[in-house]
XYZ file of C-alpha atoms in Angstrom:
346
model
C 17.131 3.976 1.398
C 19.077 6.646 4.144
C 20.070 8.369 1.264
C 16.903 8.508 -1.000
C 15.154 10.076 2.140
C 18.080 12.284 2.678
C 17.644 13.521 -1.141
C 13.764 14.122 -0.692
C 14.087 15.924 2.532
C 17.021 18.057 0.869
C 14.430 19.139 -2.123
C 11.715 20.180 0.138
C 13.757 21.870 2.288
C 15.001 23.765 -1.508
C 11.312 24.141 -2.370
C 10.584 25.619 1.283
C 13.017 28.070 0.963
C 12.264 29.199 -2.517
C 8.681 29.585 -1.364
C 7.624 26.455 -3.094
C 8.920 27.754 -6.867
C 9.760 24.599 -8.322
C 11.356 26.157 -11.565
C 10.837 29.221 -13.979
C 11.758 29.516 -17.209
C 11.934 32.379 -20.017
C 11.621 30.614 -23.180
C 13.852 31.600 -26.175
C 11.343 30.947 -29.162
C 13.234 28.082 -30.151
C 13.255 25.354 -27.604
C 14.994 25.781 -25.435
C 15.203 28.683 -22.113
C 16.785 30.347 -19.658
C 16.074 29.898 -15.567
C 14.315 33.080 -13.912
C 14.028 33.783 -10.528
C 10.948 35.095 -8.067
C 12.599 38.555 -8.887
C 11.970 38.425 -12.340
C 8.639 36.924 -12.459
C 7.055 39.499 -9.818
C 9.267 41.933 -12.243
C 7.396 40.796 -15.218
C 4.348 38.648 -14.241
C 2.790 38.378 -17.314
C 5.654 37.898 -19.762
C 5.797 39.220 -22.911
C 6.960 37.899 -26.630
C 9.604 40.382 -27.150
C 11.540 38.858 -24.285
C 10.058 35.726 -24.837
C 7.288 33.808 -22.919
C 7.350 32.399 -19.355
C 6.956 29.255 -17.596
C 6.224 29.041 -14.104
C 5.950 25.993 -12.288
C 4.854 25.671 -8.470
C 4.280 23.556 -5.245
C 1.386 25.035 -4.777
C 1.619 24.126 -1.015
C 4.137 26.465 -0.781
C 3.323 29.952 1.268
C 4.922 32.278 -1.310
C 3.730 30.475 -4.242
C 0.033 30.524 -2.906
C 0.439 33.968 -2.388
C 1.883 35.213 -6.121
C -0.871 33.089 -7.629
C -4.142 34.426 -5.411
C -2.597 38.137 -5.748
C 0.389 38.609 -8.227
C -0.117 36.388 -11.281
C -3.209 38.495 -11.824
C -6.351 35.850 -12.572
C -9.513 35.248 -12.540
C -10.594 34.141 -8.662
C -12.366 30.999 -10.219
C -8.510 30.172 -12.054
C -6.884 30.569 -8.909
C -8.849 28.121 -7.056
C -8.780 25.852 -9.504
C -4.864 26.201 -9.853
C -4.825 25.529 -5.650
C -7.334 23.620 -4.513
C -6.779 20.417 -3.396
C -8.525 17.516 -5.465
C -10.241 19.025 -8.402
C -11.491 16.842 -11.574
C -10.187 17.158 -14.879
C -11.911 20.352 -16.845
C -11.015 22.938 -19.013
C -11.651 26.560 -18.859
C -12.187 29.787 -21.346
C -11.585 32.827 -19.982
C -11.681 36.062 -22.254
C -9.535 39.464 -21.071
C -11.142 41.177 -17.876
C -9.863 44.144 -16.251
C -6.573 42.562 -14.424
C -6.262 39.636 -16.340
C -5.604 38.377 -19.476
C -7.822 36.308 -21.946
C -6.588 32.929 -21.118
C -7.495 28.612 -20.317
C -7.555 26.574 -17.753
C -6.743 23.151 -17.387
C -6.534 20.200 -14.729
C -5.299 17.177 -16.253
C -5.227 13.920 -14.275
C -2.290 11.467 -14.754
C -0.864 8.219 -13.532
C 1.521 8.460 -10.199
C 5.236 7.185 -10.982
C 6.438 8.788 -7.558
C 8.441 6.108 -5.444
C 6.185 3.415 -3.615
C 3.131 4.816 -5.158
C 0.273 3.011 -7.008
C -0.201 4.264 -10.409
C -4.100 4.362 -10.286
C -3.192 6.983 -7.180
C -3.163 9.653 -9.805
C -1.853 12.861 -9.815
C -3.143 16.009 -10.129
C -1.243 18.621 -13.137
C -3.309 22.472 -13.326
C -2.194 24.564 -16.074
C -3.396 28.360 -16.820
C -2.162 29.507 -20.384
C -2.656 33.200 -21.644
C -0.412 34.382 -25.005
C 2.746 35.094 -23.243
C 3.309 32.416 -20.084
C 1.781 29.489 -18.814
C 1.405 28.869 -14.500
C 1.787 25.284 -13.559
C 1.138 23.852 -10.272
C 1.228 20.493 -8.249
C 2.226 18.983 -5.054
C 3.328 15.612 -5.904
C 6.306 15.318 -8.693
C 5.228 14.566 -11.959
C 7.027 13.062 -14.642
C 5.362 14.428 -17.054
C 6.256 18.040 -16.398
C 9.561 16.595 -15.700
C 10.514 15.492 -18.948
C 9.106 18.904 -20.316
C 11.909 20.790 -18.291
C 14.411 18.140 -19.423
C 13.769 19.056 -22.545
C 13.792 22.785 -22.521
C 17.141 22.280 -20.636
C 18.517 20.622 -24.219
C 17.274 23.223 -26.183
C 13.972 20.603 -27.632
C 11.468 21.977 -25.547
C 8.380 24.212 -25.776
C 8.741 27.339 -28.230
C 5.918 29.148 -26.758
C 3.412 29.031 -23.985
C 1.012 27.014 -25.555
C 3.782 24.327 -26.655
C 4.225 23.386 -23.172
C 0.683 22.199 -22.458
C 1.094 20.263 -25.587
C 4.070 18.184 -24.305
C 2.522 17.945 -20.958
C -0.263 16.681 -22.269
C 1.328 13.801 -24.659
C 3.907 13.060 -22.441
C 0.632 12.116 -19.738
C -0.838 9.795 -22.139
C 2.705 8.074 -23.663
C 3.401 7.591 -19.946
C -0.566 5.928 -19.358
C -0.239 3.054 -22.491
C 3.120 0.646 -20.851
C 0.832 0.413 -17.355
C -2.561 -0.500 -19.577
C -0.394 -2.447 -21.460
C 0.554 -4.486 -18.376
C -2.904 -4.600 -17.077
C -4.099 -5.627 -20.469
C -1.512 -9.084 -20.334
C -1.894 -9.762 -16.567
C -5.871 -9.850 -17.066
C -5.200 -12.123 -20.283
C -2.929 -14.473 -18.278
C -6.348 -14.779 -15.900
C -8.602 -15.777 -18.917
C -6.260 -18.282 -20.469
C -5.887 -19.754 -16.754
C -7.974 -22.868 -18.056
C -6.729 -24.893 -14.010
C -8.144 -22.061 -11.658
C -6.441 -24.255 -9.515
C -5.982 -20.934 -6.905
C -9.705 -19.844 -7.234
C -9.130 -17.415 -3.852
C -6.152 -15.557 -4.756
C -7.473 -15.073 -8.515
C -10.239 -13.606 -7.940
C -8.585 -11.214 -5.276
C -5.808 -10.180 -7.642
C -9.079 -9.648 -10.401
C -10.897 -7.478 -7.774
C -7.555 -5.561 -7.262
C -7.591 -5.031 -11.199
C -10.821 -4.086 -11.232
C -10.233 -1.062 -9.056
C -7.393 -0.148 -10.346
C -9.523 0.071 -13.663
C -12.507 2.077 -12.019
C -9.981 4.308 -10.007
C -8.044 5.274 -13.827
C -11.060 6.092 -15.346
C -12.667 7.796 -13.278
C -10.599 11.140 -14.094
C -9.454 9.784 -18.175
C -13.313 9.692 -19.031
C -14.035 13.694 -18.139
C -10.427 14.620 -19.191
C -11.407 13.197 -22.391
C -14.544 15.502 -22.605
C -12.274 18.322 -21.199
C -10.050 18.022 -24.009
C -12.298 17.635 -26.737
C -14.407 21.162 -25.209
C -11.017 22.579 -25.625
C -10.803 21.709 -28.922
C -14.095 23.715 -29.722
C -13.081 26.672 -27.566
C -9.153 27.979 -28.134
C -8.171 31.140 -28.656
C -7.630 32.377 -31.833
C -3.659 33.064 -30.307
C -3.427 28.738 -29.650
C -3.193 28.203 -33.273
C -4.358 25.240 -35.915
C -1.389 23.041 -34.802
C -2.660 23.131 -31.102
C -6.105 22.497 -31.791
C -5.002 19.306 -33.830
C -2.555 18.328 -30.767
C -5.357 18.254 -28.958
C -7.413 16.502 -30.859
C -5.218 14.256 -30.761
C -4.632 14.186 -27.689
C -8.444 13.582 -27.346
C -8.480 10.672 -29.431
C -5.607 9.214 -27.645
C -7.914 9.564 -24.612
C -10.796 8.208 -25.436
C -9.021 5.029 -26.579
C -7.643 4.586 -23.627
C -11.120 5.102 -22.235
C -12.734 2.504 -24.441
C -10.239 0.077 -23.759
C -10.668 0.627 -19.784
C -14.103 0.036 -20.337
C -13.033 -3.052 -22.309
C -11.013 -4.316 -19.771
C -13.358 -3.965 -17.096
C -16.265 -5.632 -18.657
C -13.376 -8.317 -19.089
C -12.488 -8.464 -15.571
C -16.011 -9.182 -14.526
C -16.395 -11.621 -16.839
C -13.779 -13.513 -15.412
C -14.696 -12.721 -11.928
C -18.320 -14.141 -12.675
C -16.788 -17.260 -14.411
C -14.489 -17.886 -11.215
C -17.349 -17.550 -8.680
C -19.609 -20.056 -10.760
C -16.960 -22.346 -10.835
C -16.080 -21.786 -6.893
C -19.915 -22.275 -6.579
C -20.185 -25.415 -8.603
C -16.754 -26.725 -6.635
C -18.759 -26.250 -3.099
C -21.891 -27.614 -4.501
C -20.397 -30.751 -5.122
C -18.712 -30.765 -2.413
C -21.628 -30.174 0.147
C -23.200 -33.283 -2.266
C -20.529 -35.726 -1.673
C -21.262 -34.859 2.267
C -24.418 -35.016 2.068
C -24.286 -38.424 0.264
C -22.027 -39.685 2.723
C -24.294 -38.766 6.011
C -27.236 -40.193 4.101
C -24.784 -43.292 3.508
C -24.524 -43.474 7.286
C -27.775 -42.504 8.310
C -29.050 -46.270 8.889
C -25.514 -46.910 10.671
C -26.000 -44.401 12.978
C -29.779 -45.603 13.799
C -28.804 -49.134 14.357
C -26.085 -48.172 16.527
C -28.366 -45.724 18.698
C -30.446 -48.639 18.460
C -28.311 -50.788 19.978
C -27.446 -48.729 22.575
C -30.147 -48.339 24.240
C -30.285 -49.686 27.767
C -33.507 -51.498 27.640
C -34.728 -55.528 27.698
C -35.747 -57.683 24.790
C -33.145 -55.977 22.363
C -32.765 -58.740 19.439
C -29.454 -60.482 18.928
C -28.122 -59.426 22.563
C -27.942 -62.884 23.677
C -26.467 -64.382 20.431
C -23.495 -65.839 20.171
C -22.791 -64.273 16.699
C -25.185 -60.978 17.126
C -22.026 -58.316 17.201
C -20.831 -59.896 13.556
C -24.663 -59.978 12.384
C -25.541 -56.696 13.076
C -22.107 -55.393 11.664
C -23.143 -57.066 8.421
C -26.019 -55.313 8.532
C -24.245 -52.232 8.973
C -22.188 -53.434 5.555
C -24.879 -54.024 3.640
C -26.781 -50.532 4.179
C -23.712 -48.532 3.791
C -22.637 -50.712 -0.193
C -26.218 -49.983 -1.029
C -26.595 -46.235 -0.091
C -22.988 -46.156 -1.910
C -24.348 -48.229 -5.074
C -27.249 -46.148 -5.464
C -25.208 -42.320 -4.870
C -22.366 -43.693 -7.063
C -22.824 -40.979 -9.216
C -22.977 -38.290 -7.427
C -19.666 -38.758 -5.537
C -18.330 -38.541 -8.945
């Protein structure tokens, strides 16, 4: 555990010092790339297909990084708050060429959080603006996603151009979403084949629990669904056929996940509803059997108050017998008020 926490305090003390550049690339065309420095990105901000594109990826809570994206990356001021603001939703973004920047997209993809102690539904946050010769990522919590895209590039099977690297990205987000909805999926089958619900409390906790995990996940997959298929309609000539069926793939993928979500949740509150009707029914008959009891002891009680009282001419009082009389009397009330409730303490 020392050691982990040594390790994470070690890379943000690297990220502090490099101004919160997380990694740059220069990509060679054909997979793989070459690490670049803040030297030559402020040297050649905007890249360039002769040398090859560029990849920059930033914490964009870093003070340098914050600064070469609002004044040296040269975008449009809507891009750049998107790119470091702090808890946008999913969208997508045209932009054609302005004076100072070039025709480019914009995208903030949502996906789900495989950080150390974190909940997966506690998703992160992945912005991505992609012009024809470099593409400017930006986070502030690690995501494997991205990840696995400069793991890639590092063995030469990474992204060939700028575009190719919001591809990966983007399937890598959704192959990393289906194991966790596949585990959701079995855990909220294991709660409908329950046929005891002998643990009717903790159940329906850990099926409220799944139920918010549920809402929380869709909550960003539904619009990044609608973000991806507005994309779709919208690329740049430059993106290329094979992009614009990525995504749409990429959409579909999405909106399956989406639907089953939705399928999932209308599941959980099914169960939910069938566990509180059966925790109702459960303390209706038990308030019954209660109720028929005290009603069982009603006349019990009345004789004995009765009895008690301190007053002359109470019958029995001087009888030699009267205790074991009125005790059968007592008896006989209580076996009929049981004969008669004898099915309802069933």
């Amino acid at each position: 555990m020392a050691g982990e926490m040594e390790n994470s305090a070690q890379k943000m003390s690297e990220l502090t010092n490099r101004g919160g550049l997380i990694g740059a690339y220069r990509l060679d065309g054909k997979g793989g790339g070459v690490d670049i420095d803040w030297d030559a990105i402020e040297t050649d901000p905007r890249g360039d297909k002769e040398q090859g594109d560029i990849w920059v990826h930033l914490d964009r809570t870093g003070t340098k990084a914050r600064q070469w994206v609002e004044t040296g990356a040269r975008l449009p001021d809507s891009a750049i708050r998107a790119l470091l603001e702090e808890d946008p939703r999913p969208r997508f973004s045209y932009y054609p060429a302005m004076e100072g920047s070039p025709e480019g997209m914009l995208f903030v993809l949502r996906g789900l959080n495989f950080n150390e102690n974190a909940d997966p539904e506690d998703m992160v946050s992945m912005r991505l603006w992609i012009d024809e010769n470099r593409v400017i990522t930006t986070r502030k919590r690690r995501i494997m996603s991205v990840d696995d895209r400069r793991q890639a590039l590092l063995r030469g099977s990474g992204p060939w151009e700028s575009v190719d690297v919001l591809m990966g990205i983007n399937e890598s987000l959704i192959e990393r979403m289906e194991p966790i909805l596949v585990g959701m999926d079995d855990e909220l089958s294991a709660y409908e084949e329950d046929e005891e619900r002998l643990q009717l409390g903790s159940i329906r906790g850990n099926i409220a629990d799944l139920r918010r995990k549920i809402v929380m996940i869709r909550r960003y997959l539904a619009p990044q669904r609608d973000a991806l298929l507005l994309a779709e309609r919208e690329l740049p000539h430059w993106a290329g056929d094979h992009v614009k069926h990525a995504i749409h793939d990429s959409a579909i993928g999405l909106a399956r996940i989406v639907d089953h979500l939705d399928e999932m949740r209308d599941r959980a509150t099914a169960v939910h509803d069938e566990l509180s009707l059966i925790e109702n029914e459960r303390m209706g008959r038990i308030s019954l059997r209660l109720t028929v009891i005290a009603a069982v002891f009603l006349p019990a009680n009345m004789i004995a108050a009765i009895w008690g009282m301190n007053t002359g001419g109470l019958p029995l009082v001087a009888h030699t017998y009267g205790f074991w009389i009125v005790m059968g009397i007592l008896i006989a009330f209580a076996a009929a008020g049981l004969y008669m409730a004898r099915g309802l303490l069933r």
